[in-house]
XYZ file of C-alpha atoms in Angstrom:
400
model
C 30.452 -15.353 31.203
C 28.875 -15.928 27.516
C 30.406 -19.132 27.068
C 28.590 -21.114 29.785
C 24.677 -19.990 28.511
C 22.786 -23.274 28.082
C 22.812 -24.683 24.618
C 19.243 -23.790 24.260
C 19.508 -20.004 24.827
C 22.079 -20.534 21.954
C 19.847 -21.817 19.666
C 17.182 -19.179 20.574
C 18.927 -16.332 18.006
C 16.754 -13.426 16.133
C 15.714 -14.727 13.489
C 15.668 -12.339 9.844
C 11.904 -11.977 10.912
C 12.772 -10.033 14.508
C 15.524 -8.009 12.333
C 12.908 -6.778 9.737
C 10.585 -5.547 12.437
C 13.095 -3.457 13.923
C 13.884 -2.167 10.533
C 9.839 -1.683 10.267
C 9.990 0.313 13.155
C 12.532 2.658 12.494
C 11.059 3.872 9.161
C 7.536 3.691 10.919
C 6.334 1.144 8.751
C 2.241 0.191 8.330
C 2.567 -2.892 10.153
C 0.807 -5.926 8.213
C 3.633 -8.300 9.557
C 2.708 -9.230 13.569
C -0.790 -11.029 14.095
C -2.325 -8.340 16.787
C -5.425 -5.727 16.345
C -4.468 -2.279 16.607
C -8.188 -1.721 17.303
C -10.056 -1.271 20.479
C -10.892 -4.065 22.455
C -14.676 -4.464 22.870
C -16.031 -2.361 25.379
C -17.754 -4.782 27.500
C -14.704 -6.892 27.916
C -12.397 -3.563 28.869
C -14.913 -2.164 31.176
C -14.829 -5.676 33.233
C -11.096 -5.375 33.402
C -11.531 -2.258 34.434
C -14.389 -2.501 37.360
C -11.779 -5.887 38.780
C -8.706 -3.782 39.134
C -11.148 -0.881 40.891
C -12.437 -4.191 43.280
C -8.605 -4.779 43.781
C -8.830 -7.946 42.306
C -4.868 -7.590 41.814
C -3.387 -10.657 43.665
C -2.635 -14.282 42.561
C -6.311 -16.267 42.086
C -8.068 -18.746 39.801
C -11.243 -17.934 38.718
C -13.244 -21.377 38.481
C -15.987 -19.348 36.254
C -13.561 -19.504 33.681
C -13.714 -23.284 33.363
C -17.194 -23.585 34.043
C -18.382 -21.423 30.990
C -15.780 -23.124 29.124
C -16.940 -26.789 29.636
C -20.500 -25.498 28.649
C -19.136 -23.808 24.726
C -16.839 -27.280 24.594
C -20.713 -28.732 24.498
C -21.925 -26.505 22.671
C -20.219 -26.196 20.050
C -18.015 -29.204 19.623
C -20.197 -32.025 21.619
C -17.434 -32.492 24.187
C -18.475 -34.014 27.945
C -15.837 -32.000 29.943
C -15.432 -31.504 34.216
C -15.009 -27.928 34.654
C -13.779 -28.664 38.707
C -10.233 -31.186 36.897
C -10.308 -30.727 32.643
C -8.641 -27.417 32.502
C -5.611 -25.687 33.212
C -5.877 -21.644 32.886
C -2.466 -20.266 32.235
C -1.334 -17.007 31.128
C -1.978 -17.411 27.003
C -1.963 -19.889 24.282
C 1.699 -19.890 24.458
C 1.989 -20.637 28.563
C -0.595 -23.457 27.724
C 1.114 -25.395 24.717
C 4.443 -25.269 26.629
C 3.231 -26.764 29.556
C 1.436 -29.329 27.803
C 4.732 -30.486 25.751
C 6.643 -29.984 29.446
C 3.732 -32.985 30.611
C 4.172 -35.283 28.098
C 7.607 -34.915 26.036
C 10.719 -36.693 27.573
C 14.270 -36.513 25.942
C 14.457 -38.120 22.635
C 10.182 -38.067 21.771
C 9.500 -37.002 18.551
C 6.592 -34.474 17.540
C 4.907 -34.115 14.705
C 4.562 -30.686 12.930
C 2.643 -29.565 10.098
C 5.272 -27.188 8.170
C 5.013 -24.144 8.081
C 4.702 -24.191 11.618
C 4.265 -21.243 14.122
C 7.929 -20.976 14.941
C 7.222 -21.226 18.928
C 6.429 -24.694 18.749
C 9.900 -25.803 17.632
C 11.451 -23.724 20.650
C 8.830 -25.170 23.013
C 9.139 -29.013 21.877
C 13.884 -28.041 22.112
C 13.718 -27.236 25.715
C 11.928 -30.271 26.646
C 14.763 -32.123 25.346
C 12.118 -33.358 22.332
C 13.042 -33.851 18.407
C 10.554 -32.363 16.240
C 9.487 -33.676 12.866
C 8.153 -31.953 10.359
C 5.726 -32.958 7.576
C 4.866 -30.547 4.688
C 2.039 -29.453 3.385
C 1.614 -29.417 -0.150
C 0.960 -25.810 -1.849
C -0.905 -24.219 -3.066
C -3.881 -25.390 -0.909
C -1.089 -26.649 1.458
C -3.761 -30.045 1.603
C -2.322 -32.848 4.072
C -0.832 -35.962 1.603
C -1.497 -38.791 3.516
C 0.893 -41.064 2.437
C 3.766 -38.751 3.721
C 1.940 -38.411 6.919
C 1.885 -41.563 7.890
C 5.592 -42.260 6.935
C 6.384 -39.527 9.479
C 5.606 -41.536 12.311
C 8.467 -43.925 13.979
C 8.044 -45.790 17.226
C 9.456 -42.649 18.735
C 6.363 -40.543 18.119
C 4.518 -39.153 20.888
C 2.703 -36.779 19.648
C 1.364 -34.972 16.282
C 0.901 -30.746 16.634
C -2.184 -29.490 15.142
C -2.579 -25.428 14.493
C -6.568 -24.516 13.129
C -7.135 -22.378 11.527
C -3.490 -22.394 10.166
C -0.967 -19.938 10.941
C 0.562 -18.867 8.557
C -1.571 -20.228 5.592
C -5.082 -19.478 6.702
C -5.924 -23.363 5.776
C -9.176 -24.831 7.486
C -8.033 -28.640 7.812
C -11.009 -30.552 6.305
C -13.053 -32.861 8.365
C -10.745 -35.568 5.790
C -7.714 -34.588 7.110
C -8.801 -34.439 10.760
C -9.484 -38.451 10.195
C -7.099 -38.932 8.811
C -4.817 -37.752 11.863
C -7.242 -39.026 14.047
C -6.929 -42.942 13.424
C -3.346 -42.080 13.521
C -3.109 -40.707 16.466
C -5.041 -44.212 17.908
C -2.967 -46.177 15.565
C 0.364 -44.914 16.921
C -1.203 -44.762 20.866
C -0.519 -40.885 20.636
C -0.970 -37.826 21.697
C -2.497 -34.385 19.595
C -2.296 -31.131 20.915
C -4.071 -28.373 19.162
C -3.678 -24.679 18.605
C -7.373 -23.627 18.039
C -7.350 -19.853 19.075
C -8.181 -19.076 15.338
C -11.384 -20.925 16.404
C -14.054 -18.333 15.882
C -12.177 -16.426 12.483
C -13.509 -18.738 9.718
C -14.481 -17.899 6.475
C -17.274 -18.978 3.557
C -18.605 -22.239 4.221
C -15.432 -23.300 6.402
C -16.116 -24.470 9.622
C -13.848 -25.055 12.230
C -13.923 -28.676 13.697
C -11.767 -29.736 16.466
C -9.570 -32.807 16.847
C -10.880 -33.774 20.080
C -14.646 -34.059 19.059
C -13.532 -37.050 16.178
C -14.267 -40.407 17.630
C -11.422 -41.827 20.057
C -9.678 -38.568 20.223
C -10.860 -36.941 23.539
C -8.787 -39.033 25.690
C -5.175 -38.546 23.650
C -6.023 -34.207 23.236
C -4.677 -31.552 25.004
C -6.866 -28.371 22.891
C -5.046 -24.746 23.822
C -6.623 -22.076 23.011
C -6.956 -18.149 24.271
C -8.939 -15.330 24.200
C -6.483 -13.417 22.287
C -7.314 -13.278 18.908
C -11.483 -13.509 19.350
C -11.314 -10.598 21.884
C -8.567 -8.503 20.692
C -6.626 -8.652 23.890
C -3.602 -10.753 22.573
C -1.827 -8.347 25.037
C -3.452 -9.621 28.823
C -2.186 -13.367 28.345
C -5.293 -15.438 29.254
C -4.809 -18.935 27.475
C -6.137 -22.316 28.225
C -5.628 -26.086 28.151
C -7.886 -28.873 28.191
C -7.545 -32.427 28.634
C -8.814 -35.250 30.358
C -8.730 -35.068 34.455
C -4.863 -36.965 34.336
C -3.354 -34.789 31.721
C -4.576 -31.851 32.725
C -3.994 -32.482 36.079
C 0.021 -32.527 34.840
C -0.589 -29.525 33.435
C -2.016 -27.331 35.738
C 0.899 -28.919 38.191
C 3.634 -27.222 35.597
C 1.634 -23.772 35.272
C 1.642 -23.711 38.659
C 5.882 -24.269 38.860
C 6.087 -21.747 35.490
C 3.921 -18.842 36.451
C 1.508 -19.429 39.290
C -1.695 -17.780 38.020
C -2.843 -16.440 35.155
C -3.377 -12.090 35.270
C -6.449 -12.368 37.650
C -8.361 -9.094 36.694
C -8.183 -9.985 33.019
C -9.119 -13.505 34.421
C -12.225 -12.149 35.566
C -12.503 -10.157 32.519
C -12.671 -13.694 30.803
C -15.850 -14.247 32.564
C -17.159 -11.658 30.390
C -16.000 -12.073 26.958
C -16.331 -15.839 27.236
C -20.325 -14.801 27.739
C -20.448 -12.913 24.607
C -24.234 -13.033 23.277
C -24.180 -15.226 19.794
C -24.379 -11.873 17.610
C -20.539 -10.654 18.882
C -19.367 -14.002 17.436
C -21.218 -13.130 13.871
C -19.980 -9.425 13.755
C -16.827 -11.090 14.245
C -17.014 -13.302 11.455
C -18.093 -10.655 9.277
C -15.521 -7.657 10.119
C -13.270 -10.266 9.342
C -14.681 -10.872 6.148
C -14.512 -7.433 5.237
C -10.540 -7.115 5.975
C -9.917 -10.198 4.351
C -11.373 -9.528 1.191
C -9.922 -5.598 1.032
C -6.299 -7.250 1.314
C -6.989 -9.979 -0.790
C -7.530 -7.291 -3.238
C -5.022 -4.987 -2.302
C -2.352 -7.978 -3.027
C -4.385 -8.476 -6.343
C -3.427 -4.715 -7.462
C -0.065 -4.933 -6.529
C 0.553 -7.838 -8.745
C 0.075 -10.826 -6.429
C -1.280 -14.372 -7.491
C -3.146 -15.182 -4.931
C -3.622 -19.215 -5.568
C -5.176 -19.705 -2.447
C -7.354 -17.856 -0.320
C -7.564 -17.965 3.633
C -10.296 -20.161 4.942
C -9.554 -19.099 8.284
C -6.882 -17.026 10.902
C -6.328 -13.063 9.928
C -3.328 -13.792 7.894
C -2.984 -14.615 4.001
C 0.368 -16.556 2.544
C 0.843 -14.905 -0.944
C 3.506 -16.613 -3.380
C 5.635 -14.129 -5.391
C 4.851 -14.232 -8.926
C 7.652 -16.040 -10.743
C 8.402 -12.931 -12.550
C 9.706 -11.444 -9.038
C 12.977 -12.942 -8.742
C 13.802 -12.290 -5.613
C 13.339 -13.369 -1.852
C 11.205 -13.420 0.294
C 12.710 -11.687 2.708
C 14.448 -9.017 0.248
C 11.301 -8.582 -1.128
C 10.322 -7.439 3.108
C 13.013 -5.578 3.040
C 12.443 -3.699 0.184
C 8.837 -2.972 1.025
C 9.576 -2.030 4.201
C 12.061 0.733 3.138
C 10.640 2.160 -0.666
C 6.601 1.834 0.564
C 6.982 2.059 3.916
C 4.573 -1.327 4.574
C 5.835 -4.093 6.546
C 5.407 -7.865 6.405
C 6.851 -11.365 7.473
C 8.937 -13.374 4.886
C 7.050 -16.817 4.623
C 10.604 -18.962 4.931
C 10.427 -18.528 8.583
C 7.799 -20.515 8.712
C 9.521 -23.284 7.123
C 11.618 -25.965 8.131
C 12.616 -28.795 6.623
C 15.791 -27.720 4.264
C 15.126 -25.383 1.966
C 17.568 -27.095 -0.698
C 15.216 -29.968 -1.358
C 12.012 -26.848 -1.807
C 12.260 -24.673 -3.641
C 9.563 -23.035 -2.726
C 10.204 -22.033 1.126
C 11.843 -18.452 0.048
C 8.797 -17.711 -2.313
C 5.749 -16.559 0.631
C 5.015 -13.452 2.031
C 2.517 -13.631 5.012
C 0.165 -10.083 5.624
C -1.735 -9.796 8.855
C -5.279 -8.175 8.369
C -6.397 -7.595 11.773
C -6.117 -4.172 11.478
C -8.049 -0.934 11.353
C -9.690 0.633 8.460
C -7.089 3.062 8.483
C -4.372 0.832 8.814
C -5.366 -0.982 6.238
C -6.309 1.814 3.804
C -2.639 3.625 4.301
C -1.361 0.554 3.481
C -3.870 0.551 0.574
C -1.708 4.165 -0.594
C 1.782 2.822 0.267
C 1.495 -0.023 -2.076
C -0.170 1.708 -4.999
C 2.891 1.082 -7.559
C 1.663 -0.513 -10.898
C 1.659 -4.033 -11.030
C 3.660 -4.566 -13.746
C 6.482 -2.833 -12.481
C 6.578 -4.235 -9.284
C 8.853 -7.499 -9.872
C 11.332 -4.719 -12.006
C 11.435 -2.524 -8.893
C 12.107 -5.210 -6.937
C 14.432 -6.984 -8.606
C 16.479 -4.165 -9.841
C 16.761 -2.955 -6.002
C 17.948 -6.351 -5.637
C 20.836 -6.511 -7.721
C 22.162 -2.994 -7.213
């Protein structure tokens, strides 16, 4: 019966990243690959979930209080006035919120612009809706937006632009100037924007997250998606949301109900507690992650990487392999797992434009630093090889 499987399922094959994850598990590698924390979630948030389960809040449920708190947060953080009764859809994580948003606005043949490199789930959702992903490359090493190339990417079939900021995998935070370019183009071409803002509270130095919806003329055409996962270290709870004007939010809610009915009830209750955390929680979050970022940057520099772009936000470093290391990203990660017992992600899995025309696609590796001090120090211990030998060791391993 395999020949009767859908075209979509045949396209959704395991990537080299997944295969390397299996290798990492087999050898017990230190996990700097996947973007989930391995340290405890905040105690007050876990206690709220436990209390909700004990109170038997375990059935299908919509917790309106989440929408009320999010509406206050949108006004405080972004100056957005939203109606908590009509402008939200609470979903099973940002992933479902994004998928439901795509299904709500994309028809077969509609084009959707994405910035390359990009998180791989976006393309799958667009293709399931029978839309057409169109990739617009950001320019390395700082992953800047080229206005001319961006504007030339639009056609009469462009229906939406996807914006992930802070950005996975690069750690880029889009500047206000770049956001203005995007907003003007969306308004000129009369298209939607869908934002993924899951790292909004994790930014560094003077970089500040700005929601695209907060720019003039953008709230009525922007769908904001986000979640509890990264801010509160609960990636497995699957609580996320979409925020949009009432008629768009209603369409997303209708699709969400048909897909999953409701998000996990006890974790919705816990979300109320998480979302009302005091300001010092968010300050501590940024400080703690800045320390982790600085640790892994120094670790990679010691190992021999030349870091040309330090992450401005998110929990990832997208590090370029030195030119003297004549090895691809996949071979480097394979050897790092096998020889050093440390797992990372080959950067080529995030690029989608023809690699023959972009030589740098196989020169980047993503490292996640949303890890405990114990994990980061274990990785550092395993990656103690002298910097100069790394290229030769890896090259020799590849050639043998």
